[in-house]
Structure formats: structure tokens, C-alpha cells
PDB file of C-alpha atoms in Angstrom:
ATOM      1  CA  MET A   1     -12.564  -7.743  37.243  1.00 49.00           C
ATOM      2  CA  THR A   2     -11.822  -4.373  35.642  1.00 51.00           C
ATOM      3  CA  ALA A   3      -8.724  -5.828  33.947  1.00 56.00           C
ATOM      4  CA  VAL A   4     -10.773  -8.679  32.485  1.00 54.00           C
ATOM      5  CA  ILE A   5     -13.416  -6.277  31.159  1.00 53.00           C
ATOM      6  CA  ASP A   6     -10.700  -4.101  29.652  1.00 83.00           C
ATOM      7  CA  ALA A   7      -9.177  -7.137  27.950  1.00 75.00           C
ATOM      8  CA  VAL A   8     -12.559  -8.059  26.453  1.00 83.00           C
ATOM      9  CA  ASP A   9     -13.039  -4.496  25.241  1.00 91.00           C
ATOM     10  CA  ARG A  10      -9.635  -4.581  23.606  1.00 94.00           C
ATOM     11  CA  VAL A  11     -10.371  -7.840  21.800  1.00 94.00           C
ATOM     12  CA  THR A  12     -13.608  -6.264  20.565  1.00 95.00           C
ATOM     13  CA  ALA A  13     -11.658  -3.225  19.357  1.00 97.00           C
ATOM     14  CA  VAL A  14      -9.204  -5.491  17.528  1.00 97.00           C
ATOM     15  CA  ASN A  15     -12.011  -7.324  15.729  1.00 96.00           C
ATOM     16  CA  GLN A  16     -13.685  -4.031  14.833  1.00 97.00           C
ATOM     17  CA  ALA A  17     -10.392  -2.778  13.375  1.00 98.00           C
ATOM     18  CA  LEU A  18      -9.992  -5.958  11.335  1.00 98.00           C
ATOM     19  CA  ALA A  19     -13.555  -5.549  10.061  1.00 97.00           C
ATOM     20  CA  ALA A  20     -12.322  -2.465   8.192  1.00 96.00           C
ATOM     21  CA  VAL A  21      -9.981  -4.646   6.120  1.00 97.00           C
ATOM     22  CA  LEU A  22     -11.459  -5.766   2.802  1.00 96.00           C
ATOM     23  CA  ASP A  23     -10.601  -8.651   0.562  1.00 97.00           C
ATOM     24  CA  PRO A  24      -9.842  -6.538  -2.529  1.00 94.00           C
ATOM     25  CA  GLU A  25     -11.438  -8.925  -5.002  1.00 94.00           C
ATOM     26  CA  LEU A  26     -14.482  -9.913  -2.919  1.00 96.00           C
ATOM     27  CA  ASP A  27     -15.224  -6.445  -1.503  1.00 96.00           C
ATOM     28  CA  ARG A  28     -16.068  -7.953   1.886  1.00 96.00           C
ATOM     29  CA  PRO A  29     -14.427  -7.558   5.313  1.00 97.00           C
ATOM     30  CA  ILE A  30     -11.996 -10.340   6.151  1.00 98.00           C
ATOM     31  CA  THR A  31     -13.886 -10.877   9.406  1.00 97.00           C
ATOM     32  CA  GLU A  32     -17.090 -11.734   7.533  1.00 96.00           C
ATOM     33  CA  LEU A  33     -15.250 -14.054   5.170  1.00 97.00           C
ATOM     34  CA  GLY A  34     -13.709 -16.115   7.962  1.00 97.00           C
ATOM     35  CA  PHE A  35     -10.158 -15.086   7.089  1.00 98.00           C
ATOM     36  CA  VAL A  36      -9.332 -14.117  10.699  1.00 98.00           C
ATOM     37  CA  ARG A  37      -8.379 -17.347  12.438  1.00 97.00           C
ATOM     38  CA  SER A  38      -7.455 -15.884  15.817  1.00 97.00           C
ATOM     39  CA  VAL A  39      -6.485 -12.756  17.711  1.00 97.00           C
ATOM     40  CA  SER A  40      -4.667 -12.330  21.001  1.00 95.00           C
ATOM     41  CA  VAL A  41      -4.234  -9.263  23.175  1.00 96.00           C
ATOM     42  CA  ALA A  42      -1.614  -9.078  25.921  1.00 95.00           C
ATOM     43  CA  ALA A  43      -1.715  -6.934  29.046  1.00 93.00           C
ATOM     44  CA  ASP A  44       1.089  -4.728  27.723  1.00 94.00           C
ATOM     45  CA  GLY A  45      -0.884  -3.859  24.558  1.00 95.00           C
ATOM     46  CA  ALA A  46       0.825  -6.342  22.251  1.00 97.00           C
ATOM     47  CA  VAL A  47      -1.602  -7.629  19.621  1.00 97.00           C
ATOM     48  CA  GLU A  48      -1.331 -10.594  17.309  1.00 98.00           C
ATOM     49  CA  ALA A  49      -3.754 -11.530  14.540  1.00 98.00           C
ATOM     50  CA  ARG A  50      -3.516 -14.717  12.504  1.00 98.00           C
ATOM     51  CA  LEU A  51      -5.067 -14.810   9.054  1.00 98.00           C
ATOM     52  CA  ARG A  52      -5.880 -17.678   6.715  1.00 98.00           C
ATOM     53  CA  LEU A  53      -7.037 -17.827   3.114  1.00 98.00           C
ATOM     54  CA  PRO A  54      -9.148 -20.248   1.067  1.00 97.00           C
ATOM     55  CA  THR A  55      -6.200 -21.887  -0.725  1.00 97.00           C
ATOM     56  CA  TYR A  56      -2.454 -22.330  -0.369  1.00 97.00           C
ATOM     57  CA  PHE A  57      -1.946 -20.559  -3.694  1.00 95.00           C
ATOM     58  CA  CYS A  58      -4.145 -17.460  -3.276  1.00 95.00           C
ATOM     59  CA  ALA A  59      -2.602 -14.555  -5.212  1.00 92.00           C
ATOM     60  CA  PRO A  60       0.272 -13.117  -3.129  1.00 93.00           C
ATOM     61  CA  ASN A  61      -0.582  -9.527  -4.086  1.00 92.00           C
ATOM     62  CA  PHE A  62      -4.117  -9.867  -2.652  1.00 94.00           C
ATOM     63  CA  ALA A  63      -2.741 -11.653   0.400  1.00 96.00           C
ATOM     64  CA  TRP A  64      -0.196  -8.879   0.906  1.00 96.00           C
ATOM     65  CA  LEU A  65      -2.868  -6.186   0.754  1.00 95.00           C
ATOM     66  CA  MET A  66      -4.960  -7.886   3.433  1.00 97.00           C
ATOM     67  CA  VAL A  67      -2.036  -8.555   5.768  1.00 98.00           C
ATOM     68  CA  ASP A  68      -0.648  -5.041   5.305  1.00 97.00           C
ATOM     69  CA  ASP A  69      -4.053  -3.411   5.762  1.00 97.00           C
ATOM     70  CA  ALA A  70      -4.696  -5.497   8.884  1.00 98.00           C
ATOM     71  CA  ARG A  71      -1.404  -4.394  10.396  1.00 98.00           C
ATOM     72  CA  ARG A  72      -2.126  -0.735   9.624  1.00 97.00           C
ATOM     73  CA  GLU A  73      -5.602  -0.902  11.164  1.00 98.00           C
ATOM     74  CA  LEU A  74      -4.355  -2.587  14.325  1.00 98.00           C
ATOM     75  CA  ALA A  75      -1.335  -0.313  14.685  1.00 97.00           C
ATOM     76  CA  ALA A  76      -3.706   2.675  14.582  1.00 97.00           C
ATOM     77  CA  LEU A  77      -5.390   1.600  17.834  1.00 97.00           C
ATOM     78  CA  PRO A  78      -4.036   4.060  20.429  1.00 95.00           C
ATOM     79  CA  TRP A  79      -3.276   1.465  23.115  1.00 96.00           C
ATOM     80  CA  VAL A  80      -1.441  -1.022  20.895  1.00 96.00           C
ATOM     81  CA  SER A  81       2.253  -1.287  21.782  1.00 96.00           C
ATOM     82  CA  VAL A  82       3.349  -4.016  19.366  1.00 96.00           C
ATOM     83  CA  CYS A  83       1.362  -5.273  16.384  1.00 96.00           C
ATOM     84  CA  THR A  84       1.946  -8.574  14.602  1.00 97.00           C
ATOM     85  CA  VAL A  85      -0.100 -10.008  11.735  1.00 98.00           C
ATOM     86  CA  ILE A  86       0.704 -13.541  10.616  1.00 98.00           C
ATOM     87  CA  LEU A  87      -0.571 -15.178   7.438  1.00 98.00           C
ATOM     88  CA  GLU A  88      -0.746 -18.939   7.836  1.00 98.00           C
ATOM     89  CA  ASP A  89      -0.705 -21.830   5.366  1.00 97.00           C
ATOM     90  CA  HIS A  90       0.245 -19.820   2.271  1.00 97.00           C
ATOM     91  CA  PHE A  91       3.086 -20.503  -0.149  1.00 97.00           C
ATOM     92  CA  ALA A  92       4.385 -16.927   0.284  1.00 97.00           C
ATOM     93  CA  SER A  93       3.701 -16.621   4.030  1.00 97.00           C
ATOM     94  CA  GLU A  94       7.360 -16.173   4.921  1.00 97.00           C
ATOM     95  CA  GLU A  95       7.959 -13.329   2.463  1.00 96.00           C
ATOM     96  CA  ILE A  96       4.660 -11.615   3.256  1.00 97.00           C
ATOM     97  CA  ASN A  97       4.932 -11.875   7.034  1.00 98.00           C
ATOM     98  CA  GLU A  98       8.533 -10.701   7.102  1.00 97.00           C
ATOM     99  CA  GLY A  99       7.962  -7.921   4.567  1.00 96.00           C
ATOM    100  CA  VAL A 100       4.872  -6.492   6.243  1.00 97.00           C
ATOM    101  CA  GLY A 101       6.416  -6.888   9.705  1.00 96.00           C
ATOM    102  CA  ARG A 102       9.476  -4.920   8.640  1.00 95.00           C
ATOM    103  CA  GLY A 103       7.463  -2.203   6.927  1.00 94.00           C
ATOM    104  CA  ARG A 104       8.673  -3.071   3.456  1.00 93.00           C
ATOM    105  CA  SER A 105       6.773  -2.598   0.220  1.00 91.00           C
ATOM    106  CA  PHE A 106       5.442  -5.458  -1.864  1.00 91.00           C
ATOM    107  CA  ALA A 107       8.102  -4.763  -4.494  1.00 88.00           C
ATOM    108  CA  GLN A 108      10.840  -4.929  -1.850  1.00 91.00           C
ATOM    109  CA  ALA A 109       9.513  -8.226  -0.510  1.00 92.00           C
ATOM    110  CA  PHE A 110       9.327  -9.710  -4.010  1.00 90.00           C
ATOM    111  CA  PRO A 111      12.269  -8.084  -5.848  1.00 87.00           C
ATOM    112  CA  GLY A 112      12.156  -8.372  -9.592  1.00 79.00           C
ATOM    113  CA  LEU A 113       8.662  -9.859  -9.560  1.00 73.00           C
ATOM    114  CA  ALA A 114       6.486  -6.885  -8.674  1.00 68.00           C
ATOM    115  CA  ASP A 115       5.750  -3.548 -10.313  1.00 74.00           C
ATOM    116  CA  PRO A 116       5.815  -0.939  -7.501  1.00 65.00           C
ATOM    117  CA  ASP A 117       2.779   0.856  -8.957  1.00 70.00           C
ATOM    118  CA  ARG A 118       0.763  -2.221  -9.884  1.00 83.00           C
ATOM    119  CA  LEU A 119      -0.488  -2.970  -6.367  1.00 86.00           C
ATOM    120  CA  THR A 120      -1.961   0.520  -5.935  1.00 86.00           C
ATOM    121  CA  GLU A 121      -3.639   0.293  -9.323  1.00 89.00           C
ATOM    122  CA  LEU A 122      -5.005  -3.158  -8.539  1.00 89.00           C
ATOM    123  CA  ARG A 123      -6.512  -1.983  -5.251  1.00 90.00           C
ATOM    124  CA  ALA A 124      -8.182   0.954  -7.009  1.00 93.00           C
ATOM    125  CA  VAL A 125      -9.645  -1.280  -9.731  1.00 95.00           C
ATOM    126  CA  PHE A 126     -11.411  -3.518  -7.226  1.00 95.00           C
ATOM    127  CA  LEU A 127     -12.509  -0.627  -5.032  1.00 96.00           C
ATOM    128  CA  ARG A 128     -14.159   0.951  -8.066  1.00 97.00           C
ATOM    129  CA  LYS A 129     -15.966  -2.317  -8.788  1.00 97.00           C
ATOM    130  CA  GLY A 130     -17.197  -2.449  -5.215  1.00 97.00           C
ATOM    131  CA  HIS A 131     -18.275   1.186  -5.388  1.00 97.00           C
ATOM    132  CA  LEU A 132     -20.186   0.540  -8.601  1.00 98.00           C
ATOM    133  CA  ALA A 133     -21.845  -2.593  -7.211  1.00 98.00           C
ATOM    134  CA  ALA A 134     -22.912  -0.726  -4.052  1.00 97.00           C
ATOM    135  CA  GLN A 135     -24.564   1.968  -6.182  1.00 98.00           C
ATOM    136  CA  SER A 136     -26.381  -0.674  -8.197  1.00 98.00           C
ATOM    137  CA  ARG A 137     -27.822  -2.283  -5.063  1.00 97.00           C
ATOM    138  CA  ILE A 138     -29.142   1.060  -3.857  1.00 98.00           C
ATOM    139  CA  GLY A 139     -30.502   1.964  -7.296  1.00 98.00           C
ATOM    140  CA  ARG A 140     -32.368  -1.317  -7.580  1.00 97.00           C
ATOM    141  CA  ARG A 141     -34.032  -0.808  -4.197  1.00 97.00           C
ATOM    142  CA  LEU A 142     -35.086   2.737  -4.999  1.00 98.00           C
ATOM    143  CA  LEU A 143     -36.439   1.838  -8.434  1.00 98.00           C
ATOM    144  CA  GLU A 144     -38.488  -0.946  -6.822  1.00 97.00           C
ATOM    145  CA  ARG A 145     -39.937   1.698  -4.513  1.00 97.00           C
ATOM    146  CA  GLY A 146     -41.065   3.817  -7.437  1.00 98.00           C
ATOM    147  CA  TRP A 147     -38.201   6.276  -7.877  1.00 98.00           C
ATOM    148  CA  THR A 148     -37.554   7.528 -11.406  1.00 97.00           C
ATOM    149  CA  HIS A 149     -34.162   7.808 -13.072  1.00 97.00           C
ATOM    150  CA  ARG A 150     -34.465  11.583 -12.846  1.00 97.00           C
ATOM    151  CA  GLN A 151     -35.002  11.386  -9.086  1.00 98.00           C
ATOM    152  CA  LEU A 152     -32.024   9.071  -8.746  1.00 98.00           C
ATOM    153  CA  ALA A 153     -29.830  11.460 -10.739  1.00 98.00           C
ATOM    154  CA  ASP A 154     -30.865  14.398  -8.535  1.00 98.00           C
ATOM    155  CA  ALA A 155     -30.451  12.535  -5.236  1.00 98.00           C
ATOM    156  CA  ALA A 156     -27.635  13.126  -2.737  1.00 98.00           C
ATOM    157  CA  LEU A 157     -26.216  10.766  -0.129  1.00 98.00           C
ATOM    158  CA  GLY A 158     -27.983  12.711   2.596  1.00 97.00           C
ATOM    159  CA  ASP A 159     -31.374  11.990   1.037  1.00 98.00           C
ATOM    160  CA  LEU A 160     -31.201   8.393   2.269  1.00 97.00           C
ATOM    161  CA  PRO A 161     -30.835   6.931   5.779  1.00 96.00           C
ATOM    162  CA  ASP A 162     -27.235   6.272   6.767  1.00 95.00           C
ATOM    163  CA  ARG A 163     -27.903   2.535   7.065  1.00 95.00           C
ATOM    164  CA  LEU A 164     -28.547   2.370   3.319  1.00 95.00           C
ATOM    165  CA  THR A 165     -25.407   4.246   2.317  1.00 97.00           C
ATOM    166  CA  VAL A 166     -22.830   3.087   4.870  1.00 95.00           C
ATOM    167  CA  THR A 167     -21.057   0.710   2.451  1.00 94.00           C
ATOM    168  CA  LEU A 168     -21.164   3.263  -0.364  1.00 96.00           C
ATOM    169  CA  ARG A 169     -19.681   5.957   1.870  1.00 97.00           C
ATOM    170  CA  ARG A 170     -16.875   3.673   2.993  1.00 95.00           C
ATOM    171  CA  ARG A 171     -15.926   2.799  -0.575  1.00 95.00           C
ATOM    172  CA  ARG A 172     -15.894   6.476  -1.525  1.00 97.00           C
ATOM    173  CA  ALA A 173     -13.703   7.345   1.430  1.00 95.00           C
ATOM    174  CA  LEU A 174     -11.208   4.669   0.371  1.00 93.00           C
ATOM    175  CA  LEU A 175     -11.269   6.036  -3.189  1.00 95.00           C
ATOM    176  CA  GLY A 176     -10.822   9.611  -2.022  1.00 96.00           C
ATOM    177  CA  LEU A 177     -14.242  10.673  -3.336  1.00 97.00           C
ATOM    178  CA  ALA A 178     -16.689  13.015  -1.625  1.00 97.00           C
ATOM    179  CA  ASP A 179     -18.821  11.112   0.889  1.00 97.00           C
ATOM    180  CA  ASP A 180     -20.640  13.935   2.678  1.00 97.00           C
ATOM    181  CA  ALA A 181     -24.405  14.394   2.747  1.00 97.00           C
ATOM    182  CA  SER A 182     -24.387  16.746  -0.252  1.00 97.00           C
ATOM    183  CA  ALA A 183     -22.410  14.396  -2.518  1.00 98.00           C
ATOM    184  CA  PRO A 184     -24.332  12.898  -5.455  1.00 98.00           C
ATOM    185  CA  LEU A 185     -25.818   9.488  -4.744  1.00 98.00           C
ATOM    186  CA  PHE A 186     -24.689   8.098  -8.111  1.00 98.00           C
ATOM    187  CA  THR A 187     -21.269   8.989  -9.495  1.00 98.00           C
ATOM    188  CA  ASP A 188     -18.690   7.770 -11.951  1.00 97.00           C
ATOM    189  CA  ASP A 189     -15.200   6.651 -10.921  1.00 96.00           C
ATOM    190  CA  ASP A 190     -14.057  10.252 -10.592  1.00 96.00           C
ATOM    191  CA  GLY A 191     -16.952  11.356  -8.399  1.00 97.00           C
ATOM    192  CA  HIS A 192     -18.879  13.175 -11.131  1.00 98.00           C
ATOM    193  CA  PRO A 193     -22.678  12.795 -10.964  1.00 98.00           C
ATOM    194  CA  VAL A 194     -24.257  10.363 -13.406  1.00 98.00           C
ATOM    195  CA  PRO A 195     -26.948  12.080 -15.534  1.00 97.00           C
ATOM    196  CA  ALA A 196     -30.424  10.584 -15.737  1.00 98.00           C
ATOM    197  CA  ALA A 197     -29.829   9.534 -19.354  1.00 97.00           C
ATOM    198  CA  GLY A 198     -26.840   7.427 -18.322  1.00 97.00           C
ATOM    199  CA  LEU A 199     -28.223   5.881 -15.155  1.00 97.00           C
ATOM    200  CA  GLU A 200     -29.710   2.754 -16.675  1.00 97.00           C
ATOM    201  CA  GLU A 201     -26.361   1.775 -18.203  1.00 98.00           C
ATOM    202  CA  HIS A 202     -24.533   2.775 -15.012  1.00 98.00           C
ATOM    203  CA  LEU A 203     -26.742   0.526 -12.894  1.00 98.00           C
ATOM    204  CA  ARG A 204     -26.473  -2.311 -15.410  1.00 98.00           C
ATOM    205  CA  ARG A 205     -22.690  -2.225 -15.181  1.00 98.00           C
ATOM    206  CA  GLY A 206     -23.035  -2.186 -11.411  1.00 98.00           C
ATOM    207  CA  ARG A 207     -25.219  -5.300 -11.492  1.00 98.00           C
ATOM    208  CA  THR A 208     -22.627  -7.063 -13.635  1.00 98.00           C
ATOM    209  CA  ALA A 209     -19.866  -6.122 -11.201  1.00 97.00           C
ATOM    210  CA  GLY A 210     -22.004  -7.270  -8.284  1.00 97.00           C
ATOM    211  CA  VAL A 211     -22.693 -10.654  -9.862  1.00 97.00           C
ATOM    212  CA  GLY A 212     -18.978 -11.194 -10.421  1.00 97.00           C
ATOM    213  CA  ILE A 213     -18.141 -10.276  -6.836  1.00 97.00           C
ATOM    214  CA  HIS A 214     -20.905 -12.502  -5.482  1.00 96.00           C
ATOM    215  CA  THR A 215     -19.832 -15.471  -7.605  1.00 97.00           C
ATOM    216  CA  ASN A 216     -16.198 -15.157  -6.536  1.00 96.00           C
ATOM    217  CA  THR A 217     -17.265 -14.821  -2.902  1.00 97.00           C
ATOM    218  CA  GLU A 218     -19.327 -18.025  -2.986  1.00 96.00           C
ATOM    219  CA  PHE A 219     -16.442 -19.855  -4.641  1.00 96.00           C
ATOM    220  CA  CYS A 220     -13.923 -18.680  -2.034  1.00 96.00           C
ATOM    221  CA  GLU A 221     -16.273 -19.464   0.847  1.00 96.00           C
ATOM    222  CA  GLY A 222     -16.644 -22.988  -0.496  1.00 96.00           C
ATOM    223  CA  LEU A 223     -12.879 -23.410  -0.753  1.00 97.00           C
ATOM    224  CA  LEU A 224     -12.390 -22.074   2.779  1.00 97.00           C
ATOM    225  CA  ALA A 225     -15.034 -24.455   4.145  1.00 96.00           C
ATOM    226  CA  THR A 226     -13.392 -27.382   2.360  1.00 96.00           C
ATOM    227  CA  ARG A 227      -9.958 -26.445   3.639  1.00 96.00           C
ATOM    228  CA  TYR A 228     -10.768 -25.535   7.235  1.00 94.00           C
ATOM    229  CA  GLY A 229     -14.244 -26.893   7.888  1.00 88.00           C
ATOM    230  CA  GLY A 230     -16.125 -23.610   7.536  1.00 57.00           C
ATOM    231  CA  PRO A 231     -15.638 -19.973   8.559  1.00 47.00           C
ATOM    232  CA  GLU A 232     -15.537 -19.142  12.248  1.00 50.00           C
ATOM    233  CA  GLN A 233     -16.648 -16.064  14.071  1.00 44.00           C
ATOM    234  CA  PRO A 234     -13.934 -13.378  14.018  1.00 45.00           C
ATOM    235  CA  GLY A 235     -11.433 -14.025  16.770  1.00 44.00           C
ATOM    236  CA  ALA A 236     -13.189 -17.221  17.843  1.00 39.00           C
ATOM    237  CA  GLU A 237      -9.858 -18.845  18.658  1.00 39.00           C
ATOM    238  CA  ARG A 238      -7.777 -16.608  20.853  1.00 40.00           C
ATOM    239  CA  SER A 239      -4.374 -17.418  22.223  1.00 39.00           C
ATOM    240  CA  PRO A 240      -3.855 -16.437  25.872  1.00 36.00           C
ATOM    241  CA  GLY A 241      -2.306 -13.044  26.407  1.00 41.00           C
ATOM    242  CA  LYS A 242       0.418 -12.404  28.948  1.00 35.00           C
ATOM    243  CA  ASP A 243      -2.247 -11.704  31.561  1.00 35.00           C
ATOM    244  CA  GLY A 244      -3.944 -15.031  30.844  1.00 33.00           C
ATOM    245  CA  THR A 245      -7.003 -13.541  29.100  1.00 33.00           C
ATOM    246  CA  ARG A 246      -8.242 -15.013  25.850  1.00 29.00           C
TER     247      ARG A 246
END
């Protein structure tokens, strides 16, 4: 019985680790988007996760980022002995799966086709959009509650409940920006506080970014539903592990 409970706990830990992986363009965890088709956990700590995407021709650089991030998150679990992440039904599955599995870079997996620095820049661009959109959502809620632009400009992360700033903090951590309680609530891409005079424009740009992210998300969810019949719960299909658990 203890072994079965431990296996369930490990599957939960795997899904929680995968929930930290974002689709770069959609700024949403791959678990929420239905991109995790299945996970399996063996008694010896070997883990396998299978991912799927909305179309056969999804951009290989975005696909690479998600597969690579998933492998890093799973490999960081202290009990994992072997970690395998497999992207299914994608035109570049073979190159991506082999490259990530062997610890290669995107440029090494796609020689002559990839700028080594472009992938890092691309990730940062979309993280900044997600960071800006998260600020806009918070700003809108506070303005609806009667806050002034001056109060927003003077506010720090610690002035709000953690539940309202959890997404914002995560984006800042990924961008290497200050995310402690004393950090400004509203900042530019470099972490500098946004003055009251610039907040209206800052929030407007955040709303625009948010609309774009939301539109792309709805489009991708529709494509995924058409291709696979709708998103499943993370890890809903689990292959048996070596101990027979699912």
C-alpha cells in the first residue's frame, strides 16, 4: 500500500513540475493547455512524459523550448533516475527528441538553420509580454476598486495578497527581476518602477499584450480540440511503470 501511495505522490510531483513549463507564446502552463498527453513513473525513478501540440507544423523553436524545459523540470526532481520527454506527432519530433535527450542545443540539433542566440531572445520577448499582461490584469482590478494611478505607482508586491501576484512573481523570477515583497508592483522590462504619469500607457500596452495572448490561446485550444478531441487533464493517460502503477 505504501508503494502505491508513493507512486501516486510521484505522479503528482511530475505533473506539478510540468505545470512550471510555459508555452512561450501563450504564457500558460503546458498542463493547462492540454499539451501533456501522458506521464509514467517507474519504481526505479525513471520518468517519461509525452507531449503533443495543436498542429503538426507548430514552430520547432517553441516546441523545443517546451520539451527542453519539461526535461529540465523533471530532471530536477530529487528522486528521478532517468528522465525522458517525447514530443509526438510533430514534423521535427525526431530532431527535437534526440537533441533534447542528448543535451544538445537547438542550434546543434538544427545546424545551419538556427541562430544560437535567437532562442534566448525569443523566450525573453514572450516572457516580457506575459509580465506586462500580468501587470495589466492587476492594475485593472485595483483601478476598479478605486485605486489611483499614484497609489499604483507607489505600491509594492507585498502590498497585495500573494494569490493576486503569484503569476507576476513567477514571470519576474524567470526574467531575473526582483520579486520580493519590497519590489515595485509595476515595472518596466528592466525592473524599474513605472511612474504615475506613465502608468496609463503602461497598462494600455499590457492590455494589448493580454488580448494577443488570449486570442492565440483560444486559437490553439481550438486546433488542439480538432486534432485530438479536446484537452485532457494533465497525465490523464499514464503508461504502466515497471511496478505496474499507472
